[in-house]
Tab-separated table of C-alpha atoms and ligand atoms in Angstrom:
chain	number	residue	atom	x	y	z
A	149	UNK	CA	-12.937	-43.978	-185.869
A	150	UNK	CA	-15.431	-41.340	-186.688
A	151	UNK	CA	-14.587	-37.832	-186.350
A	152	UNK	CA	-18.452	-36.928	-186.705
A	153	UNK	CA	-19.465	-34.108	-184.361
A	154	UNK	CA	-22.977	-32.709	-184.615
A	155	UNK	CA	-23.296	-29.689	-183.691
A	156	UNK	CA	-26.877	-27.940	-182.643
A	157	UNK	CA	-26.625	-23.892	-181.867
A	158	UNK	CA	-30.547	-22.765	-181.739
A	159	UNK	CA	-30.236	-19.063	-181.210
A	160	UNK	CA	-29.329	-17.181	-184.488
A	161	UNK	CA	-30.485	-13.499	-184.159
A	162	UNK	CA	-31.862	-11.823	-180.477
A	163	UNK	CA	-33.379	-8.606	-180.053
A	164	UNK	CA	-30.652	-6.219	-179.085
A	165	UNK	CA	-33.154	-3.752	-177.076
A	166	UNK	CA	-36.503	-2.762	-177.731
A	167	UNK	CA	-36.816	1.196	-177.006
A	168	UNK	CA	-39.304	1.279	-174.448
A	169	UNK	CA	-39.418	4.170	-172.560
A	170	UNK	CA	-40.423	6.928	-175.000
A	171	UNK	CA	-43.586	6.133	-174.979
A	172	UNK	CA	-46.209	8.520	-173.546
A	173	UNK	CA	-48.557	5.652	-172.462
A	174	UNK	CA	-46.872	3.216	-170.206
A	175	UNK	CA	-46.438	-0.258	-171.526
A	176	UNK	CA	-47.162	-3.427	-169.946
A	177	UNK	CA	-43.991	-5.810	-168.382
A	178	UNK	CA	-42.461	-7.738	-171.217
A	179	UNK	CA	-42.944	-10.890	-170.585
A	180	UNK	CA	-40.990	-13.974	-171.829
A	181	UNK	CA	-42.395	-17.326	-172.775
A	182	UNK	CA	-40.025	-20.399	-174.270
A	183	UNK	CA	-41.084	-23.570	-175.450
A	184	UNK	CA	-39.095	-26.421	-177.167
A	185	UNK	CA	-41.108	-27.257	-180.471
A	186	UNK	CA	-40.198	-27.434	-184.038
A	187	UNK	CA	-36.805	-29.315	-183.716
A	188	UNK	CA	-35.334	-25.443	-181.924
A	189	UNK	CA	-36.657	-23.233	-178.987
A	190	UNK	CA	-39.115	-20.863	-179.459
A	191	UNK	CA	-39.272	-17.579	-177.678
A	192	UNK	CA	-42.581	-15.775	-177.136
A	193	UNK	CA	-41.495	-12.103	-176.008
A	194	UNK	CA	-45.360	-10.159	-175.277
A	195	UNK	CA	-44.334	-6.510	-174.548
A	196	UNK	CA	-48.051	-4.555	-174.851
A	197	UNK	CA	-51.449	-5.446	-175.037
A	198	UNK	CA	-53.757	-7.217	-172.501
A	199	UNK	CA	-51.336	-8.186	-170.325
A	200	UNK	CA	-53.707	-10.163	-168.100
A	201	UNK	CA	-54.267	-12.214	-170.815
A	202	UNK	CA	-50.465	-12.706	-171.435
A	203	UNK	CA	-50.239	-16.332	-170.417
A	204	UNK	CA	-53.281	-17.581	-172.194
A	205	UNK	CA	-52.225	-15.745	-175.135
A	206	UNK	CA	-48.561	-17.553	-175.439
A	207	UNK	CA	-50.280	-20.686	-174.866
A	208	UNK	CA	-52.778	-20.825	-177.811
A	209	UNK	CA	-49.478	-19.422	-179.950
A	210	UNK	CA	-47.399	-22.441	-178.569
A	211	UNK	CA	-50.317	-24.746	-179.300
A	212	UNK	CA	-50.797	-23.389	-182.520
A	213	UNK	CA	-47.311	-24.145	-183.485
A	214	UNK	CA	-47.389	-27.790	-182.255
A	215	UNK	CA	-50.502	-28.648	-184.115
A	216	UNK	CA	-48.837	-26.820	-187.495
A	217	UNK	CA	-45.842	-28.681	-187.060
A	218	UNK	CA	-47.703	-31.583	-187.317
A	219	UNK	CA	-48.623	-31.068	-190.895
A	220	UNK	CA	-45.374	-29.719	-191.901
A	221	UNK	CA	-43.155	-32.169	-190.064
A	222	UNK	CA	-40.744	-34.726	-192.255
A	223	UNK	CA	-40.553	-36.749	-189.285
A	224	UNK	CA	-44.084	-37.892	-188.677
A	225	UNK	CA	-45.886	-39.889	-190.490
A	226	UNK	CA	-49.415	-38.432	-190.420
A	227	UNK	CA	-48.240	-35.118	-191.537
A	228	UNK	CA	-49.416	-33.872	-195.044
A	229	UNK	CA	-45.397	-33.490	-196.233
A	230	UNK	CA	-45.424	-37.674	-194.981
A	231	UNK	CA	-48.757	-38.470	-196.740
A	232	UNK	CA	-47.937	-36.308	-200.124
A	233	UNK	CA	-44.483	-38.184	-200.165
A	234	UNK	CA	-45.702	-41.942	-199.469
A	235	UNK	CA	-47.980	-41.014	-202.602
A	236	UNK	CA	-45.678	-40.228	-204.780
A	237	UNK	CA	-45.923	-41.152	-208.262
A	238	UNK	CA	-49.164	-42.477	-207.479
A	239	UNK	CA	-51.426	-39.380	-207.509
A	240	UNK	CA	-52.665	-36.260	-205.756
A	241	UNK	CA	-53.511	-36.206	-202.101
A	242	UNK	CA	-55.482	-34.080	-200.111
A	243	UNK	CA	-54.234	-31.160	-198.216
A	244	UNK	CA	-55.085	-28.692	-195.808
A	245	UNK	CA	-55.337	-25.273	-196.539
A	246	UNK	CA	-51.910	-24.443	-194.688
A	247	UNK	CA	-50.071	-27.030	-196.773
A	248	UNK	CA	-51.606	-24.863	-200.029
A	249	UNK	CA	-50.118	-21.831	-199.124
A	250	UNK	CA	-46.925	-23.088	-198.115
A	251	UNK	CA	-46.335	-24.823	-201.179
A	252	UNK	CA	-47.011	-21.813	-203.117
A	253	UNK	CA	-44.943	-20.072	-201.113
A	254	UNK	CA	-42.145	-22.911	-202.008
A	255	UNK	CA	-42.519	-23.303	-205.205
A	256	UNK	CA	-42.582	-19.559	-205.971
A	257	UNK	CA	-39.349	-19.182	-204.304
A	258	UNK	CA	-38.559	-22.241	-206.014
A	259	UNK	CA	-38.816	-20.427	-209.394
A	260	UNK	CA	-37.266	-17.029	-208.661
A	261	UNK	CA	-34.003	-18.575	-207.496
A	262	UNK	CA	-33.943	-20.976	-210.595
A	263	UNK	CA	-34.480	-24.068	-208.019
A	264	UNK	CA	-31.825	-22.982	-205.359
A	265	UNK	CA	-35.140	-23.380	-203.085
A	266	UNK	CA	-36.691	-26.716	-204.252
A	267	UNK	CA	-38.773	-28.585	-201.673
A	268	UNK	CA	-38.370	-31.424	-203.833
A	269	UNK	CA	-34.978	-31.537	-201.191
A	270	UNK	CA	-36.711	-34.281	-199.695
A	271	UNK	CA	-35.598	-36.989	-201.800
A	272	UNK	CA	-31.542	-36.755	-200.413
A	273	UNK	CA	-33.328	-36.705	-196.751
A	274	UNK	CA	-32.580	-40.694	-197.053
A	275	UNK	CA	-28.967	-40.359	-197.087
A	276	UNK	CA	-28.437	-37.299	-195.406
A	277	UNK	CA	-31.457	-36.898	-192.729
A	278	UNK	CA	-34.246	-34.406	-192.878
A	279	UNK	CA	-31.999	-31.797	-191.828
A	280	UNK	CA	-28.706	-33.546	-191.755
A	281	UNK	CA	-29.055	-34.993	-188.793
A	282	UNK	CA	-27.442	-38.297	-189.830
A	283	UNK	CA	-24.017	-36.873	-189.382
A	284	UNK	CA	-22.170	-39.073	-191.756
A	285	UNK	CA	-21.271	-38.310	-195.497
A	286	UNK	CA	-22.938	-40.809	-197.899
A	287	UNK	CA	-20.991	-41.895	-201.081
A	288	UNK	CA	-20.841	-39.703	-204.444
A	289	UNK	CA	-22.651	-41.945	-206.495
A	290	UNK	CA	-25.257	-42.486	-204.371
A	291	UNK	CA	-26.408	-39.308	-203.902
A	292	UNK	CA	-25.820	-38.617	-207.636
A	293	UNK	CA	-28.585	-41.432	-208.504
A	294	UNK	CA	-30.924	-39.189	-206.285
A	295	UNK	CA	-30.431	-36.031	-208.179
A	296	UNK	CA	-33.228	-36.926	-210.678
A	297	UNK	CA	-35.750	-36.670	-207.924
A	298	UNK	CA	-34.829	-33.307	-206.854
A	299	UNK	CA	-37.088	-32.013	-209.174
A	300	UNK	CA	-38.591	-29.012	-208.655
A	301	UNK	CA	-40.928	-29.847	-211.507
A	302	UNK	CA	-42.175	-32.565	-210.503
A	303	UNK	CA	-44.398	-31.002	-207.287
A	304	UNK	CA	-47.883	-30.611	-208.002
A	305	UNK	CA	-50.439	-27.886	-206.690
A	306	UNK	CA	-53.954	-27.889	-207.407
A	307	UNK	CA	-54.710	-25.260	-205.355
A	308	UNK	CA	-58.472	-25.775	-207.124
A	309	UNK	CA	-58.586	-29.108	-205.677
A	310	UNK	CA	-56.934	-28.706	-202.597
A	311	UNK	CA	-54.628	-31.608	-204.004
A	312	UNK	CA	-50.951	-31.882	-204.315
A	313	UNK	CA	-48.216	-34.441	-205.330
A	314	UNK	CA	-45.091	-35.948	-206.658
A	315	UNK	CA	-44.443	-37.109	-210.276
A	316	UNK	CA	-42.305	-39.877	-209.689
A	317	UNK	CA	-42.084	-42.880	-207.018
A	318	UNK	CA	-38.398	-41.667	-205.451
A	319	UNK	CA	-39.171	-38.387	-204.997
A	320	UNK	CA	-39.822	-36.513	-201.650
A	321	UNK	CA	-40.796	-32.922	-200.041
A	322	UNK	CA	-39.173	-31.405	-196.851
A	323	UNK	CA	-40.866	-27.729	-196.196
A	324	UNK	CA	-37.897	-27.627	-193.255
A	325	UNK	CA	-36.581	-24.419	-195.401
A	326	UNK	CA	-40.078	-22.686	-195.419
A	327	UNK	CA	-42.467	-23.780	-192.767
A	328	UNK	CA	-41.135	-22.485	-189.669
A	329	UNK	CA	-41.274	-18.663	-191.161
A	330	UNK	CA	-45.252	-19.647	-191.788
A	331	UNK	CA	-45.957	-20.639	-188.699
A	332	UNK	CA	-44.315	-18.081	-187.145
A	333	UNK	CA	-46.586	-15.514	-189.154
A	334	UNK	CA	-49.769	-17.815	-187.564
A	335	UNK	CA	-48.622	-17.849	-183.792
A	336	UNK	CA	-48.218	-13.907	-184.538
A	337	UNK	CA	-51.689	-13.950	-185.708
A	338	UNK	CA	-53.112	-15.532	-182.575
A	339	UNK	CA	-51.180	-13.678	-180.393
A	340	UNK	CA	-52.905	-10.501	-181.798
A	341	UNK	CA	-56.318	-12.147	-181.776
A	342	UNK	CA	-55.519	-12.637	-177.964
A	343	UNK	CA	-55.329	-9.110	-177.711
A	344	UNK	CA	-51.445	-8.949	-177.708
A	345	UNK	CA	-50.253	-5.259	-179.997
A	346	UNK	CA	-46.999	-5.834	-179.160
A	347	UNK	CA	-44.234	-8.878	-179.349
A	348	UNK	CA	-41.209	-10.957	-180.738
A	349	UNK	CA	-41.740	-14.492	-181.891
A	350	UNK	CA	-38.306	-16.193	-182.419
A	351	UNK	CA	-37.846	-19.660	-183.234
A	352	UNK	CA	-34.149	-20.640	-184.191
A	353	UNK	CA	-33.138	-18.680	-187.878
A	354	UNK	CA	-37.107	-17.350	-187.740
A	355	UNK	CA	-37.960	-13.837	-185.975
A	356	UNK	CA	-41.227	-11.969	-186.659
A	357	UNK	CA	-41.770	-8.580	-184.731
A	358	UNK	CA	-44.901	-6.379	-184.543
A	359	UNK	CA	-46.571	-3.566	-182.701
A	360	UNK	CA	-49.362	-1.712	-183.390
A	361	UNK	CA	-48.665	1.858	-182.802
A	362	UNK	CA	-45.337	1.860	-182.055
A	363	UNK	CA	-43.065	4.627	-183.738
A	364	UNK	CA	-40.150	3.131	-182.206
A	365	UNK	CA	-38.275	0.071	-184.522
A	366	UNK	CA	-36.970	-2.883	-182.896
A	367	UNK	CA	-33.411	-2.982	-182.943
A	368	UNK	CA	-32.538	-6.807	-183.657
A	369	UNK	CA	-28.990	-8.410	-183.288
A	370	UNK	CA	-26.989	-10.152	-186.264
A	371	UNK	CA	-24.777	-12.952	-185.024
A	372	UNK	CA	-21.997	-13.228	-186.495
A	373	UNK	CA	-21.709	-16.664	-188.436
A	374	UNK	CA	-17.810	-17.285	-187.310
A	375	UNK	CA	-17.668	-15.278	-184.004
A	376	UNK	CA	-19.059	-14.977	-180.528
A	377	UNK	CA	-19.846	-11.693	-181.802
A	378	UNK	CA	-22.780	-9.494	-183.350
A	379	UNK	CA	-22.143	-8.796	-186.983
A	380	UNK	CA	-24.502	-5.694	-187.211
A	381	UNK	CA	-27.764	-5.210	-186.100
A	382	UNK	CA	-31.456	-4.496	-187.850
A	383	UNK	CA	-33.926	-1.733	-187.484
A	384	UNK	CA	-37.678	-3.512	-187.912
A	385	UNK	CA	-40.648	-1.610	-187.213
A	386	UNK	CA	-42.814	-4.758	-188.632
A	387	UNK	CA	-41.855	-7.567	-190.227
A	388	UNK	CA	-39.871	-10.637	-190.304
A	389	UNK	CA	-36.169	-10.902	-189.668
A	390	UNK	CA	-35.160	-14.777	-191.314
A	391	UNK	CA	-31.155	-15.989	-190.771
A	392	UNK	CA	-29.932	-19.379	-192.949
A	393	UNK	CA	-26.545	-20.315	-191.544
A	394	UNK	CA	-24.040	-22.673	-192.031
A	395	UNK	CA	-23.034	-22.994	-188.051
A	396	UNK	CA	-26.566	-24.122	-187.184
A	397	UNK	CA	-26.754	-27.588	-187.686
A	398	UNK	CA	-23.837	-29.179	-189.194
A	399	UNK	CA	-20.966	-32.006	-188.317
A	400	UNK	CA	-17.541	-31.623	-189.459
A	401	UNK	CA	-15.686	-34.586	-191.118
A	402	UNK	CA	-11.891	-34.384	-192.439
A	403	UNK	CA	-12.015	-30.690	-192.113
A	404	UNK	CA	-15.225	-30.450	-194.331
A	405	UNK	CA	-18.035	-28.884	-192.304
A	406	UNK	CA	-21.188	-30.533	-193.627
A	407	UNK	CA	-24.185	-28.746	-192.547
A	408	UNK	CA	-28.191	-28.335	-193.813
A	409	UNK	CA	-28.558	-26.837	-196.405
A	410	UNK	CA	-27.995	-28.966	-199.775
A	411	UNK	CA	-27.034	-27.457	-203.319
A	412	UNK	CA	-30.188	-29.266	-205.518
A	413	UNK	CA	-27.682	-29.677	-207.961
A	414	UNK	CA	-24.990	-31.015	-206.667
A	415	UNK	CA	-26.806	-32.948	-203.961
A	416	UNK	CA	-24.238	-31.633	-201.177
A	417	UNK	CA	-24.189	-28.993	-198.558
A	418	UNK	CA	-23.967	-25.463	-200.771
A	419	UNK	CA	-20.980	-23.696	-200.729
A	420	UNK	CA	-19.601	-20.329	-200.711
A	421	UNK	CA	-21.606	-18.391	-197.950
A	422	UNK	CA	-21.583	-18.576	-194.236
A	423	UNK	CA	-24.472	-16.996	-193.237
A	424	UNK	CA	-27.662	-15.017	-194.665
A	425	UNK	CA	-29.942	-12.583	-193.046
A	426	UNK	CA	-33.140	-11.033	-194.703
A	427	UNK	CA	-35.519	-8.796	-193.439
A	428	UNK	CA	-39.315	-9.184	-195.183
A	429	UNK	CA	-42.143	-8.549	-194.428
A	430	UNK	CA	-43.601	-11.822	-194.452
A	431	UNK	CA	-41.690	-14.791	-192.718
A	432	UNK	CA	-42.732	-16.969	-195.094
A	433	UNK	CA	-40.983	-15.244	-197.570
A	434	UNK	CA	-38.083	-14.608	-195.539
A	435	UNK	CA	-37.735	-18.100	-194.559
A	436	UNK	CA	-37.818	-19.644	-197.796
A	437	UNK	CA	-35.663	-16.409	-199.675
A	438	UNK	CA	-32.820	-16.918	-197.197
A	439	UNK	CA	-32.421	-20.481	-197.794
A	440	UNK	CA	-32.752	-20.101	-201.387
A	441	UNK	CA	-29.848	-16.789	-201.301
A	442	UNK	CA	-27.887	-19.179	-199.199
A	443	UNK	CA	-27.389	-21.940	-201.926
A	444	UNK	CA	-27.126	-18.967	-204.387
A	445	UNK	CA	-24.279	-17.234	-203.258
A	446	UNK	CA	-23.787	-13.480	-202.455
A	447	UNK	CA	-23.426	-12.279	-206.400
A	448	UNK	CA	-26.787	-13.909	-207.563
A	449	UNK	CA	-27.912	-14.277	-203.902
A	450	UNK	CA	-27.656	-10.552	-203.739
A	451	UNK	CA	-28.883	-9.710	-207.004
A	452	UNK	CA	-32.130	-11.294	-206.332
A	453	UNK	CA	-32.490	-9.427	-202.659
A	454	UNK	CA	-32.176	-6.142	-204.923
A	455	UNK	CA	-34.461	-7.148	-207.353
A	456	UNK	CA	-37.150	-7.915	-204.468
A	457	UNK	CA	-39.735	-5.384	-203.101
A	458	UNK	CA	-39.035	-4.631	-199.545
A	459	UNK	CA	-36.532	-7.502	-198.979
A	460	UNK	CA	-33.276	-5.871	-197.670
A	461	UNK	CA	-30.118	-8.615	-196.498
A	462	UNK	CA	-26.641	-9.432	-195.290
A	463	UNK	CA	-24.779	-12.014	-196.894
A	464	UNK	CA	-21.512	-13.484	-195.348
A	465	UNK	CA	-19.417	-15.460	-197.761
A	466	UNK	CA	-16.948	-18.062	-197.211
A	467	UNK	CA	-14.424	-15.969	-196.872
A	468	UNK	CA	-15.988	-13.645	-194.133
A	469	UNK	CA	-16.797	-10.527	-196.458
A	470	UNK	CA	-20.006	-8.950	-195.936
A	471	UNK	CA	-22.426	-7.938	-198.403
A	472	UNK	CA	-25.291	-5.127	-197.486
A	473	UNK	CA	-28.184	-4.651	-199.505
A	474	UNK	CA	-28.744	-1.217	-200.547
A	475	UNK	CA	-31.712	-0.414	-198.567
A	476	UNK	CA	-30.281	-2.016	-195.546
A	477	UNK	CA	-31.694	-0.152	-192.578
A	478	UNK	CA	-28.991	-0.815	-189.541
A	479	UNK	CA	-25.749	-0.931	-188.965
A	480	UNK	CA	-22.635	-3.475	-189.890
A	481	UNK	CA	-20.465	-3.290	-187.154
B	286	ADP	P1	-33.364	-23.663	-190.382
B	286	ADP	O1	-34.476	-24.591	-190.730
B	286	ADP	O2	-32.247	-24.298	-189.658
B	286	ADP	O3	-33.825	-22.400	-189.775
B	286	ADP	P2	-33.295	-22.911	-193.164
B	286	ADP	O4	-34.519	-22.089	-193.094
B	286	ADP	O5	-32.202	-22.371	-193.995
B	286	ADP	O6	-32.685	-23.216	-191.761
B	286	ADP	O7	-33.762	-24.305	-193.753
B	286	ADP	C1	-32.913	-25.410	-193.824
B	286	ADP	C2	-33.783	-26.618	-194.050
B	286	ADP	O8	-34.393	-26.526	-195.337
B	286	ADP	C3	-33.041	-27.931	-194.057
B	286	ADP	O9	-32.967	-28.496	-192.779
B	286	ADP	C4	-33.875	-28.776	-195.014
B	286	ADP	O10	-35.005	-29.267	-194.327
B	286	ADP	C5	-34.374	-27.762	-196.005
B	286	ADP	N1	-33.485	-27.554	-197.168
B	286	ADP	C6	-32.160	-27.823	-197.308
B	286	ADP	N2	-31.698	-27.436	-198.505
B	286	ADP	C7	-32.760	-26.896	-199.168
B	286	ADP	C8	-32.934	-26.320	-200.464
B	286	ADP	N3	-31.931	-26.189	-201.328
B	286	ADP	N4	-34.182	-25.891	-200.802
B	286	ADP	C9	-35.213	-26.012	-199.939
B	286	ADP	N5	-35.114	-26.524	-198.706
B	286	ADP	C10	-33.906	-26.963	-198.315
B	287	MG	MG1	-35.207	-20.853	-194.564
């Protein structure tokens, strides 16, 4: 019989309130747009601006996503993550200019947190699914004859060239850890081109707010990782809000819970935190950091929060404690 259940909770962190009524200029209606894309919903909330051009304005964001997931995506074969990995060990392919900066963004992460973050992930997608989704847990020694090809290494960027690869035939990227904070920074960008000053973008563990001249901070809602409850909450005036949990996507076997996000050494789901929220300014950093302080745990997951410029987090280990960076600016309830 098998005890696999997969479980699939989208929502991570929600915007408590947004302080509204200060203002001396009225606002517009928020207004609230959702659209399933990206494997999770995403929420569109459009609270100032041109509010005429509301609608138009969520759907060139939503559109925007859908044609960026299509580079990014492990699960279609004309995206640039597909084409660099049926290439590998056989040469650079091109890439789009997205696909640069999101590998630099990967690989950067990749070397601050000594290869916790390693795109290179890809390779154990076989036996586990991009994101886990296979629900069953593949034998030892299989997965330990993929651990060679999680090599961080072994991804190539020539930015120069607009070219990038994979050393060896075996290996593999996923960008699932870093792509959806980058395209959440792009649908923020055509919002504001659509004359938008004023708006949430949450998709799943991804949350980006900004306003332009608001003196009021968003207040934003940590869930709590074990709980039907709100472990603290965030004060963001601008700036990215990224959560990496182990309740999101994961199937329990035996009593093990199995979920997403894989140790590159070991091969199997990291251990020893529950959940991870970072605030950043930019969601591609945020995305990628809080996978990578995730698989690091909350001592060296911590240390390299503090050691980060304008990175503040809250790390839940396995044993429920919470950690709070020092320049944490909210509230742990
Ligand atoms: P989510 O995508 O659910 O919001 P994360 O941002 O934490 O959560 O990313 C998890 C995804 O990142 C996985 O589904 C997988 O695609 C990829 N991934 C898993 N482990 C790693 C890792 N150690 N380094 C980089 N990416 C990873
Ligand atoms: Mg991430």
């Amino acid at each position: 019989m098998k005890a696999v259940k997969y479980a699939f909770v989208a929502a991570t962190v929600f915007v408590l309130l947004a302080v509204s009524f200060f203002y001396s200029r009225r606002e517009a209606e928020s207004v609230v747009y959702t659209r399933q894309l990206m494997g999770t919903v995403v929420e569109l909330t459009l609270m100032d601006g041109e509010a005429a051009r509301f609608d138009e304005a969520a759907e060139a964001a939503f559109s925007e996503i859908s044609r960026l997931e299509g580079i990014f995506s492990s699960y279609r074969d004309d995206s640039d993550v597909a084409r660099i990995n049926a290439a590998a060990g056989e040469g650079l392919v091109d890439i789009r200019p997205e696909t640069i900066e999101v590998l630099r963004e990967a690989l950067l992460v990749g070397s601050i947190s000594d290869g916790a973050f390693n795109p290179a992930i890809g390779a154990l997608g076989k036996v586990w699914g991009h994101s886990g989704e296979k629900g069953e847990v593949p034998p030892a020694d299989e997965i330990k004859k993929l651990l060679p090809y999680v090599d961080l290494a072994g991804v190539l960027l020539r930015e120069h060239e607009s070219q990038a690869g994979l050393k060896r035939k075996g290996m593999a990227i996923n960008l699932g850890g870093v792509a959806k904070g980058y395209i959440v920074s792009k649908a923020a960008s055509v919002l504001e081109k659509k004359g938008v000053t004023k708006a949430i973008i949450h998709a799943g563990g991804d949350m980006l707010v900004f306003q332009r001249n608001g003196d009021k901070p968003f207040i934003i809602g940590i869930q709590h990782p074990r709980e039907k409850k709100l472990l603290g909450e965030a004060r963001v005036y601008n700036g990215a809000v990224a959560t990496s949990g182990d309740y999101e996507r994961f199937f329990i076997k035996d009593n093990v819970r199995y979920h997403h996000i894989l140790d590159p050494r070991t091969g199997f789901p990291s251990k020893g935190v529950q959940g991870v929220t970072l605030m950043a300014k930019d969601p591609t950093e945020a995305d990628a950091l809080s996978t990578a302080v995730f698989v690091l745990g909350p001592e060296k997951g911590m240390a390299l929060i503090e050691k980060l410029k304008d990175v503040e987090g809250v790390i839940v280990d396995e044993n429920g404690r919470v950690t709070v960076s020092s320049g944490f600016q909210g509230k742990i309830y």
